[in-house]
mmCIF file of N, CA and C in Angstrom:
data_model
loop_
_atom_site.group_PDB
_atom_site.id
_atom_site.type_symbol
_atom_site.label_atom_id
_atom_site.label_comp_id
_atom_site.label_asym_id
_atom_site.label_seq_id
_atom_site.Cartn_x
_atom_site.Cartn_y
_atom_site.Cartn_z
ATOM 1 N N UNK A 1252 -80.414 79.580 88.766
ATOM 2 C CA UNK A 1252 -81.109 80.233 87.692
ATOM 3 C C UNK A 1252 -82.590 80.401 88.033
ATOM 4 N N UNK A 1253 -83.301 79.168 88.566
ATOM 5 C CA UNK A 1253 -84.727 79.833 89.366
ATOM 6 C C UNK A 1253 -84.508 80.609 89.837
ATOM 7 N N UNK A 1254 -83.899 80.752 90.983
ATOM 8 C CA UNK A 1254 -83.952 81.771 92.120
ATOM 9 C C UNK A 1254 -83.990 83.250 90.938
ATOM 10 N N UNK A 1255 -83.179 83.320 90.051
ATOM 11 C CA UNK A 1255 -82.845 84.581 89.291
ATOM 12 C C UNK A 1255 -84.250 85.242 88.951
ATOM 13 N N UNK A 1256 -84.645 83.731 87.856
ATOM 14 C CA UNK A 1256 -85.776 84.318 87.202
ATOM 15 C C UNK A 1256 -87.113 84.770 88.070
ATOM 16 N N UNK A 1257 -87.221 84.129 89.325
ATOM 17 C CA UNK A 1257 -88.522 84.323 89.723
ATOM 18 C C UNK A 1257 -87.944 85.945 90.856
ATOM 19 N N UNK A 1258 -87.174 86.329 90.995
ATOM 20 C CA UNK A 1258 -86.704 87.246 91.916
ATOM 21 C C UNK A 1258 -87.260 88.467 90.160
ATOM 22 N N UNK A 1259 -86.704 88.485 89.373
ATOM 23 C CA UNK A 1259 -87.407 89.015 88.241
ATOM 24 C C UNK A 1259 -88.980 89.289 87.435
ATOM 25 N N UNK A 1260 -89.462 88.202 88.278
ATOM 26 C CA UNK A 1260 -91.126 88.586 88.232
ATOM 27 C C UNK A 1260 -91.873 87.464 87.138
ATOM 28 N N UNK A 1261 -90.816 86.519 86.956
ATOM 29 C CA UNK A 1261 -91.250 85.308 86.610
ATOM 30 C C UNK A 1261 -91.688 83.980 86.914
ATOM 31 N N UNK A 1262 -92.616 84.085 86.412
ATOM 32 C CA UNK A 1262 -93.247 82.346 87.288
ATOM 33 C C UNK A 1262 -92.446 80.967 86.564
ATOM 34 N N UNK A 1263 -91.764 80.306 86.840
ATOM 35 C CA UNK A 1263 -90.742 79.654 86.928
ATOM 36 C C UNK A 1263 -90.815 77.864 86.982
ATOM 37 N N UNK A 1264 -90.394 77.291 86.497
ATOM 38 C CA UNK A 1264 -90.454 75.773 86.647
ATOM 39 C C UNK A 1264 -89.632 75.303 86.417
ATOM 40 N N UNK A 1265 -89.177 74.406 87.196
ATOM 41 C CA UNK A 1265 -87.505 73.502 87.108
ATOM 42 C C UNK A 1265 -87.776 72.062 86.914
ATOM 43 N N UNK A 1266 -87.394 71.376 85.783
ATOM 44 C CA UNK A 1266 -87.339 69.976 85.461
ATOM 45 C C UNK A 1266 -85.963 69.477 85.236
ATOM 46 N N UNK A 1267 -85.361 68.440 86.495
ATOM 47 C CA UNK A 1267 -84.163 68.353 86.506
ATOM 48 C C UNK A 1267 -84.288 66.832 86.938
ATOM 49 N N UNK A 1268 -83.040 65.977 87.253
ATOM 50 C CA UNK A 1268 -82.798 64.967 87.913
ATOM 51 C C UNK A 1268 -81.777 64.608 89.193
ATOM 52 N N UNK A 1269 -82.326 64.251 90.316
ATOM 53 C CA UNK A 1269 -81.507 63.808 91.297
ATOM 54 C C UNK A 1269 -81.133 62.468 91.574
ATOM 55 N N UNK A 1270 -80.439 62.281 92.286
ATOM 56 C CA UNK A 1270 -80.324 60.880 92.942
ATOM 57 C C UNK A 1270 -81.687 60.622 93.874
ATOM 58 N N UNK A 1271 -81.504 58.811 94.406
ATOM 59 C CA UNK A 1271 -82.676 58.690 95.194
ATOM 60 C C UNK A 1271 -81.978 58.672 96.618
ATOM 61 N N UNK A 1272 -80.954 59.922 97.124
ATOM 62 C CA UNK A 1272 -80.540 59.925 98.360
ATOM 63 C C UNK A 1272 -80.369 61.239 98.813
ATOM 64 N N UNK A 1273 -79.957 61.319 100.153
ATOM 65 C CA UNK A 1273 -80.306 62.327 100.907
ATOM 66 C C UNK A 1273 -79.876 63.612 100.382
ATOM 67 N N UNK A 1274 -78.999 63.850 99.768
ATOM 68 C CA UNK A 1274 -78.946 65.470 98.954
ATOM 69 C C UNK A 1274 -80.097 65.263 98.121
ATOM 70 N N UNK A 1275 -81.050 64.294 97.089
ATOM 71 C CA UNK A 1275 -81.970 64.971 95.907
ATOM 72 C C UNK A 1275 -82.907 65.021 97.550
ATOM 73 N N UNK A 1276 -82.917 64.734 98.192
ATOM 74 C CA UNK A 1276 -84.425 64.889 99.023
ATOM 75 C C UNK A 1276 -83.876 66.121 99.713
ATOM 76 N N UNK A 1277 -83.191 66.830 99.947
ATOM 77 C CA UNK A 1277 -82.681 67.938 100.410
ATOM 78 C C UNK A 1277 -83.532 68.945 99.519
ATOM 79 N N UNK A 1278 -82.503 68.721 98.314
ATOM 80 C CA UNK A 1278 -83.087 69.737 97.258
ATOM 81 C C UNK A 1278 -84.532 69.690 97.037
ATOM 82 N N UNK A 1279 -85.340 68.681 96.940
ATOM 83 C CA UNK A 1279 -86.581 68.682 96.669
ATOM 84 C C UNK A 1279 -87.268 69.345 97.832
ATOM 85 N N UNK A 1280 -86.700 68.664 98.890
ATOM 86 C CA UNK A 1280 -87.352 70.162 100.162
ATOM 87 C C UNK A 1280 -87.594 71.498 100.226
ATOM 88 N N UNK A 1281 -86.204 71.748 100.001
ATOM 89 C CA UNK A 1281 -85.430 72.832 99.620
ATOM 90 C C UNK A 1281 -86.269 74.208 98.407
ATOM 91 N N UNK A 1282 -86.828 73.196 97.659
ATOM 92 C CA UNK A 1282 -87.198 73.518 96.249
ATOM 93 C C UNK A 1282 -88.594 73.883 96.787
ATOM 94 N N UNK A 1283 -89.753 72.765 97.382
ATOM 95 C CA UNK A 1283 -91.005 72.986 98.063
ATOM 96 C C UNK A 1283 -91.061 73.974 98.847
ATOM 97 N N UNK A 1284 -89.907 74.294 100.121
ATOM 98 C CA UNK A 1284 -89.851 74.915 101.152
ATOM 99 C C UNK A 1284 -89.772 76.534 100.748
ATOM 100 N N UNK A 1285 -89.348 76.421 99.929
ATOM 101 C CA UNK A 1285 -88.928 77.953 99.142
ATOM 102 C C UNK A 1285 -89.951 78.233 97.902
ATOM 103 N N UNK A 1286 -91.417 77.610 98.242
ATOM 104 C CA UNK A 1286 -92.110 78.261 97.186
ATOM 105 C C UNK A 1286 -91.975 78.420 95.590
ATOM 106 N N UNK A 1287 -90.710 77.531 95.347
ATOM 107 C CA UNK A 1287 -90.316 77.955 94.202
ATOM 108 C C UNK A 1287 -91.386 76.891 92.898
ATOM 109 N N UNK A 1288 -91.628 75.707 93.827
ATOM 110 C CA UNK A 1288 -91.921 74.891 92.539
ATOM 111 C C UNK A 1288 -93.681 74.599 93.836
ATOM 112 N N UNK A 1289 -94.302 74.156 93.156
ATOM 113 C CA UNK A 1289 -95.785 74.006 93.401
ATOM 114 C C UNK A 1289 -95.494 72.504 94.168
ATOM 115 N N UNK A 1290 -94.823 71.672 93.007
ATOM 116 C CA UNK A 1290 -94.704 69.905 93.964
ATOM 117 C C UNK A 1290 -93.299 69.809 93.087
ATOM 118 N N UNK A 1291 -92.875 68.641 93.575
ATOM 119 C CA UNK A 1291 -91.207 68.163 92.863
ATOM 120 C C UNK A 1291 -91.830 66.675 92.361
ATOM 121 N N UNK A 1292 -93.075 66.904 91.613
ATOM 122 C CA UNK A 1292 -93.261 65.896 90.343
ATOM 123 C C UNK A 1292 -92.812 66.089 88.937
ATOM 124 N N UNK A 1293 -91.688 67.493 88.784
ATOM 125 C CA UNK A 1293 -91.179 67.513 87.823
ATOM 126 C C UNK A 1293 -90.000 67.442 88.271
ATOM 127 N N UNK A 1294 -89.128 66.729 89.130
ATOM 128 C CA UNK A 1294 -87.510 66.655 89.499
ATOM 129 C C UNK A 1294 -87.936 64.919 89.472
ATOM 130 N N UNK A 1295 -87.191 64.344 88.421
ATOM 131 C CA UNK A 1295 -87.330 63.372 88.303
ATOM 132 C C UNK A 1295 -86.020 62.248 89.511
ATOM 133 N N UNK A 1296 -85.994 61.314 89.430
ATOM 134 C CA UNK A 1296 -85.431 61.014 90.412
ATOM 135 C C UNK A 1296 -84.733 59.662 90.054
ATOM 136 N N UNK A 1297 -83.734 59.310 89.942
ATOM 137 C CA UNK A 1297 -82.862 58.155 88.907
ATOM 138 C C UNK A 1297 -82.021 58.003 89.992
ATOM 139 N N UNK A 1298 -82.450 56.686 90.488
ATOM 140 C CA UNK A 1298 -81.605 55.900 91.703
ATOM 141 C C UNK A 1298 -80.139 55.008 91.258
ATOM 142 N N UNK A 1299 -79.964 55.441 89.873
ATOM 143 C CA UNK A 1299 -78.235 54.799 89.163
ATOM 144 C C UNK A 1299 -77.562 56.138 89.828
ATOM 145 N N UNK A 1300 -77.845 57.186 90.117
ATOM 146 C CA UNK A 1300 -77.119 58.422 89.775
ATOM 147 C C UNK A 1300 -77.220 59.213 90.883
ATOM 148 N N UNK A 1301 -76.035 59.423 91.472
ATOM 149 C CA UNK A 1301 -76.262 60.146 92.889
ATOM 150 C C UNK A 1301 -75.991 61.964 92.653
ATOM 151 N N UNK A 1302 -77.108 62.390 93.818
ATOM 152 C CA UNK A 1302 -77.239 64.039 93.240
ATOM 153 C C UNK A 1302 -76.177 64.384 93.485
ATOM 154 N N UNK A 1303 -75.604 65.324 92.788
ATOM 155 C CA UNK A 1303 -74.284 66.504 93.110
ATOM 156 C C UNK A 1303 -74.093 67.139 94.501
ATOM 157 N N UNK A 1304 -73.098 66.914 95.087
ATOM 158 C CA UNK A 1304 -72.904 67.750 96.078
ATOM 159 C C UNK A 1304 -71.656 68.424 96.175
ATOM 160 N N UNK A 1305 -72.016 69.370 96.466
ATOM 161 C CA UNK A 1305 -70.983 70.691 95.800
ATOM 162 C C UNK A 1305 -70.368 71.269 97.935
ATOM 163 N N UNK A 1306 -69.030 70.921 97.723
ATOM 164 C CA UNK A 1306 -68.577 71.358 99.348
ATOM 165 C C UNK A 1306 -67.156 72.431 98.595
ATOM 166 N N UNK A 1307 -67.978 73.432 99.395
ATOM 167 C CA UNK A 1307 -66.987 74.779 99.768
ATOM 168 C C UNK A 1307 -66.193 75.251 100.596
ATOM 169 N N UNK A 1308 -64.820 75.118 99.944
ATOM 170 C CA UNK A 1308 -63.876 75.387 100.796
ATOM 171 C C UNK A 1308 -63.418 77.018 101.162
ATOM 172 N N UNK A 1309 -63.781 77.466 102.063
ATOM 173 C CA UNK A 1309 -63.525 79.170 102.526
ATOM 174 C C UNK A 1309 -62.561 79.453 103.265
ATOM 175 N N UNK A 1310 -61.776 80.225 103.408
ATOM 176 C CA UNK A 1310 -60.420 80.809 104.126
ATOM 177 C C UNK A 1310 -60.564 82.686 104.535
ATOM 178 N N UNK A 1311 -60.784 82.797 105.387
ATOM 179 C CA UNK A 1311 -60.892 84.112 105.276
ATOM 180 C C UNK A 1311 -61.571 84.921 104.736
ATOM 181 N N UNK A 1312 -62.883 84.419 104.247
ATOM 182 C CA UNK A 1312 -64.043 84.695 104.220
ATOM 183 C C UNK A 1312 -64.333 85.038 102.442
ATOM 184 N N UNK A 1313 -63.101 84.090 101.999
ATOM 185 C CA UNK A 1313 -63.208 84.285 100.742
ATOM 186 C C UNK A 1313 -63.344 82.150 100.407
ATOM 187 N N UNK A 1314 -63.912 82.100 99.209
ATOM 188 C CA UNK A 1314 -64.026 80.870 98.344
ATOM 189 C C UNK A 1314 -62.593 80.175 98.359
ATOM 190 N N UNK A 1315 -61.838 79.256 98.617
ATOM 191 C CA UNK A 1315 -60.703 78.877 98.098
ATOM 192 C C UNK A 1315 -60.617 77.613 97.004
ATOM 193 N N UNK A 1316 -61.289 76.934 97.328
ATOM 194 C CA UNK A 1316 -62.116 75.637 96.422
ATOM 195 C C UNK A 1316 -63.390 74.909 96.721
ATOM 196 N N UNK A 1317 -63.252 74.529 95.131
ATOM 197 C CA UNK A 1317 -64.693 73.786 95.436
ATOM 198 C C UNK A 1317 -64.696 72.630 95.121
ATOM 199 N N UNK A 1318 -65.162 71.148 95.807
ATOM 200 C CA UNK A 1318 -64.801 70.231 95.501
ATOM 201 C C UNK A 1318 -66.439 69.345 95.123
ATOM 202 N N UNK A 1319 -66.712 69.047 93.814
ATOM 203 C CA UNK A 1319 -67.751 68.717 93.444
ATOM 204 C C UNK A 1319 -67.913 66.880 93.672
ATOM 205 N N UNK A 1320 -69.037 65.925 94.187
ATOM 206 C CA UNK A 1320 -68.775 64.548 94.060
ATOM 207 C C UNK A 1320 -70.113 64.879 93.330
ATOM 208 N N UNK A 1321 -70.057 64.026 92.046
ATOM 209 C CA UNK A 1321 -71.262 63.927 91.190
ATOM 210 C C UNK A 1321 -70.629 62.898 89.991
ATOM 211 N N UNK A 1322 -71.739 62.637 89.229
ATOM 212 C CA UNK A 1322 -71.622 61.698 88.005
ATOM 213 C C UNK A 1322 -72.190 62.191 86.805
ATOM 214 N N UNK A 1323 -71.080 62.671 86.268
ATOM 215 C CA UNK A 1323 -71.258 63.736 84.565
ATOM 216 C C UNK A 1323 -71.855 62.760 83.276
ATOM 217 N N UNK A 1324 -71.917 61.310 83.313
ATOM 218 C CA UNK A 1324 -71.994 60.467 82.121
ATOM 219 C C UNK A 1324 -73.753 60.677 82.169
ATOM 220 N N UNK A 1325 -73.758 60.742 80.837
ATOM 221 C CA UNK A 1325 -74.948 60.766 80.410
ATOM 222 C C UNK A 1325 -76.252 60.194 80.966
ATOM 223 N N UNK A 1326 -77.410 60.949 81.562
ATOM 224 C CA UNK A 1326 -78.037 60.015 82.052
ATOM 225 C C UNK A 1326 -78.880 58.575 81.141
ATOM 226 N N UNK A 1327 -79.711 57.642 81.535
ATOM 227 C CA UNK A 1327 -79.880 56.315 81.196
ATOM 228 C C UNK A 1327 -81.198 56.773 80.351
ATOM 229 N N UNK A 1328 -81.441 56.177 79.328
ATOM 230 C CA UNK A 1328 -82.979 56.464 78.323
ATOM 231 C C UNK A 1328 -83.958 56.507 79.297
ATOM 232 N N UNK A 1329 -84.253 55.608 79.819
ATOM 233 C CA UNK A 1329 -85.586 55.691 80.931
ATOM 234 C C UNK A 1329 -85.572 56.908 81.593
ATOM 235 N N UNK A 1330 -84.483 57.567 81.781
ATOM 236 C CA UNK A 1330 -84.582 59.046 82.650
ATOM 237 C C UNK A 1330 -84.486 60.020 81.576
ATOM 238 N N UNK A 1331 -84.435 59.929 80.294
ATOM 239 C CA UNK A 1331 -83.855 60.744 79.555
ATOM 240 C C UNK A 1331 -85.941 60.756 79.004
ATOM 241 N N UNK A 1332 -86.335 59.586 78.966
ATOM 242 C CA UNK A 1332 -87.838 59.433 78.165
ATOM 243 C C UNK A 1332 -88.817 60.280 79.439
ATOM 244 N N UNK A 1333 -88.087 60.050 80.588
ATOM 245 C CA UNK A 1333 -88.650 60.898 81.879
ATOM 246 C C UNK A 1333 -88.897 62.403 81.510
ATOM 247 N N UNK A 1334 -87.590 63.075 81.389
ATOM 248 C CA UNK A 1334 -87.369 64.310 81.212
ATOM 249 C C UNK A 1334 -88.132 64.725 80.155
ATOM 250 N N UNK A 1335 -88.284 63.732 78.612
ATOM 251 C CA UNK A 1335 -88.881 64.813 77.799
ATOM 252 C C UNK A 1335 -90.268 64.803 78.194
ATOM 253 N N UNK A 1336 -90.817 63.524 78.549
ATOM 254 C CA UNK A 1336 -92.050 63.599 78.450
ATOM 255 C C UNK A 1336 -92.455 64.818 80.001
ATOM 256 N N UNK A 1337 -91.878 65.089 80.740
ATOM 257 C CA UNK A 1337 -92.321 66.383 81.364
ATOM 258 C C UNK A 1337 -92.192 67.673 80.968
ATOM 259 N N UNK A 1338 -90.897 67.709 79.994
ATOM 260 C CA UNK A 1338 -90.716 68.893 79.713
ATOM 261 C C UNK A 1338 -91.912 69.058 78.058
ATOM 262 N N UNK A 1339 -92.295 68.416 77.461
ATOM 263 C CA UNK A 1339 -93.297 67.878 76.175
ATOM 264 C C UNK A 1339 -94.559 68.543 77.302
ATOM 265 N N UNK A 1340 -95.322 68.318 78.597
ATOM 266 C CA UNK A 1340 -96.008 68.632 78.970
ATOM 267 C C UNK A 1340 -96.132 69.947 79.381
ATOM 268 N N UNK A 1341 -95.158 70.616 79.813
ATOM 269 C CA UNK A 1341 -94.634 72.059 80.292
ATOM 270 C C UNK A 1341 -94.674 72.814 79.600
ATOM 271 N N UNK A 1342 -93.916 72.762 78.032
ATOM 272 C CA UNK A 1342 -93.997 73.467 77.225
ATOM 273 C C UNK A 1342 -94.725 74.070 76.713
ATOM 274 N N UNK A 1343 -96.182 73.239 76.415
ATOM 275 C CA UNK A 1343 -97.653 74.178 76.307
ATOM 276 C C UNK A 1343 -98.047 75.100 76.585
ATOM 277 N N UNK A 1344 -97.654 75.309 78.200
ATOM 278 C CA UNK A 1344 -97.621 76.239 78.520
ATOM 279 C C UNK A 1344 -96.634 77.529 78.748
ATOM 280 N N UNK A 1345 -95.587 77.259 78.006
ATOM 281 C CA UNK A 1345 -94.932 78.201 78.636
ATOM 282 C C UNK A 1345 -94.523 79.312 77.463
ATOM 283 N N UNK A 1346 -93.763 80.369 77.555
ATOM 284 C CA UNK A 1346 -93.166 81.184 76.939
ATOM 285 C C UNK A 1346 -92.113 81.682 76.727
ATOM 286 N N UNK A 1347 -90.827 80.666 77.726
ATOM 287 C CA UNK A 1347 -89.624 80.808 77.185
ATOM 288 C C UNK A 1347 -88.935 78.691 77.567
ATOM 289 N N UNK A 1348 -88.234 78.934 77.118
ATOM 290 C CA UNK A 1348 -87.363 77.422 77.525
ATOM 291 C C UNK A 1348 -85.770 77.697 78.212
ATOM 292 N N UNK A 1349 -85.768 78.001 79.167
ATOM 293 C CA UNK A 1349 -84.228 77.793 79.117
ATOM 294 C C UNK A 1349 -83.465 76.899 79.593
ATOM 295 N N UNK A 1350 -82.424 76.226 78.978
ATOM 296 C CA UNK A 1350 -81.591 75.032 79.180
ATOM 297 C C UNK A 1350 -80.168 75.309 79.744
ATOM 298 N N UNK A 1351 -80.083 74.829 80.701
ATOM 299 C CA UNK A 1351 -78.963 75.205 81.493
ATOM 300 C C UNK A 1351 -78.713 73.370 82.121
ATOM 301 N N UNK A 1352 -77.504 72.900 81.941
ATOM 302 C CA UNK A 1352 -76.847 71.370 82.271
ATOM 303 C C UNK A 1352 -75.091 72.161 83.015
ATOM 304 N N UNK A 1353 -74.326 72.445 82.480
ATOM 305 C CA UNK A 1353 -73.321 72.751 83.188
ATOM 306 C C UNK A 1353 -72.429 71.558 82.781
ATOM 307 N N UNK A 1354 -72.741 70.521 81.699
ATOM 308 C CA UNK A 1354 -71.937 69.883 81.066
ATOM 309 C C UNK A 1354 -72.528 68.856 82.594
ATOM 310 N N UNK A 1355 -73.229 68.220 83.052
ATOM 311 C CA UNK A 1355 -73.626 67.194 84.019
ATOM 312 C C UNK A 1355 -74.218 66.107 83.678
ATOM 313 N N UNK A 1356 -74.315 65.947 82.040
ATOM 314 C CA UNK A 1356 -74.599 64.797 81.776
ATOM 315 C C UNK A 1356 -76.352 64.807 81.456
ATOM 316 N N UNK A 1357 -76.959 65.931 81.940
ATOM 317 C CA UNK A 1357 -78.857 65.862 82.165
ATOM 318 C C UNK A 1357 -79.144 66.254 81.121
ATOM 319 N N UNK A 1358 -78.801 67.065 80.507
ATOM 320 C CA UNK A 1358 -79.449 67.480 78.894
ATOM 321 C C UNK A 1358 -78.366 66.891 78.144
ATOM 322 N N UNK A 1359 -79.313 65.527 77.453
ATOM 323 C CA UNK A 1359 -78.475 65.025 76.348
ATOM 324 C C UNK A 1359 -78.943 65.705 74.896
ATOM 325 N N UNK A 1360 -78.449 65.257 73.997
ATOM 326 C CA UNK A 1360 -78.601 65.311 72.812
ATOM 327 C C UNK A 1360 -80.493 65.067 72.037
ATOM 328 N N UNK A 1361 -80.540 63.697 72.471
ATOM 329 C CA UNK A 1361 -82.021 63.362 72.498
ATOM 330 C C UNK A 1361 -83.559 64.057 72.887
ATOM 331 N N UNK A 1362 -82.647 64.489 74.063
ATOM 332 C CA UNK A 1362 -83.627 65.184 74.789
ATOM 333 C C UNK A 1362 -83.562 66.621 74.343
ATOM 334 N N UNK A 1363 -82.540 67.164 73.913
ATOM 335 C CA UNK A 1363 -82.800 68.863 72.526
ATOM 336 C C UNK A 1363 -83.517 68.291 71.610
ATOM 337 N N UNK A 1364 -83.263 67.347 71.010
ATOM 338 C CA UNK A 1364 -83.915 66.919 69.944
ATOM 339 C C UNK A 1364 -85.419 66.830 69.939
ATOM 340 N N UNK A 1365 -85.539 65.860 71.218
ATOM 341 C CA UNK A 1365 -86.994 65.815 71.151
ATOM 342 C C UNK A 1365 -87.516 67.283 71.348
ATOM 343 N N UNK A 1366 -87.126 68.714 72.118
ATOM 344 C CA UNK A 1366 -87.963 69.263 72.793
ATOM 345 C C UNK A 1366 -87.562 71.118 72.303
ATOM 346 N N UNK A 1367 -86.506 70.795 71.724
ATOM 347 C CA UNK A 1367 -86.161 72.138 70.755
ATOM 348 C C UNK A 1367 -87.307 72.274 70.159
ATOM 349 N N UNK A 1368 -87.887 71.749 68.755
ATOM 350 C CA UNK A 1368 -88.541 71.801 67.949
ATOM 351 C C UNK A 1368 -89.716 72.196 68.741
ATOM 352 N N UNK A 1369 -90.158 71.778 69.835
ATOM 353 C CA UNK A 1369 -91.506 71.932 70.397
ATOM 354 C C UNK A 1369 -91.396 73.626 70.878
ATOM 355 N N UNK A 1370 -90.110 73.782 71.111
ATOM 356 C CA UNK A 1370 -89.892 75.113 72.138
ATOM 357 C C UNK A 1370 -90.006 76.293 70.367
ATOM 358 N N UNK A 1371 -89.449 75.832 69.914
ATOM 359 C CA UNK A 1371 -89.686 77.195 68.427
ATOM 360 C C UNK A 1371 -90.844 76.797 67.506
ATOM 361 N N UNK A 1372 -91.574 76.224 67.397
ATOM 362 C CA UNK A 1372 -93.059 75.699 67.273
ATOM 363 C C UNK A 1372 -93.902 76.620 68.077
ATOM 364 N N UNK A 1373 -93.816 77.155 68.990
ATOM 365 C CA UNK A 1373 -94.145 78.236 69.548
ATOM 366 C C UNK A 1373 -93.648 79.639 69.738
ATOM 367 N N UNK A 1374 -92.770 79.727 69.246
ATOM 368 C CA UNK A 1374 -91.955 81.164 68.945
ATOM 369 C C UNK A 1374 -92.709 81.921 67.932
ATOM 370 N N UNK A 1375 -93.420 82.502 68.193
ATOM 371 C CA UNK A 1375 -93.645 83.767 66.797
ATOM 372 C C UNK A 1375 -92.618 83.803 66.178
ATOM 373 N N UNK A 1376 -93.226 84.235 64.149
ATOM 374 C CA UNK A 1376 -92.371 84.745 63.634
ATOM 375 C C UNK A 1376 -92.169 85.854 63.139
#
């Protein structure tokens, strides 16, 4: 969904959570290396929870499966008090919010709660 929005002419910021092993340091490279994010002091980093890694199975130059290893349970308050309080800082500035989880457990309940209200608090009416 970065890649989308900023290919669209939007300046872009991703606040997410990885593991503290070699796929989140991939992605955080990944993320720096590609200009997309300024620093990865907003990819928070929760060493209970290992990042997603997504392996693609291809046959003939088509997709055949995809076999995901990741951990969908909700992340832990301390990462959840992580997330709002970056996304509580972000928001000031920004002019849209969009929330995208994929059912992975990263956007809980708490964390809409805390940060909805902040996001239409700024919505014209």
């Amino acid at each position: 969904m970065l890649a989308n929005l900023v290919a669209l002419g939007a300046q872009a910021t991703v606040i997410g959570v990885t593991g503290n092993d070699i796929g989140g340091e991939r992605l955080r490279s990944a993320l720096l290396r590609g200009s997309r994010l300024q620093s990865d002091d907003l990819i928070v980093v929760d060493s209970a929870r290992p990042s997603t890694i997504k392996t693609r199975i291809i046959a003939h130059s088509q997709l055949v499966v995809r076999a995901d290893r990741e951990l969908r349970t909700p992340v832990n308050g301390e990462t959840e008090q992580k997330i709002i309080s970056k996304l509580r800082e972000k928001l000031s500035q920004a002019d849209a919010l969009v929330v995208s989880d994929y059912d992975k457990g990263v956007v809980t309940s708490s964390i809409l709660a805390a940060v909805l209200p902040l996001a239409y608090d700024g919505y014209p009416s």
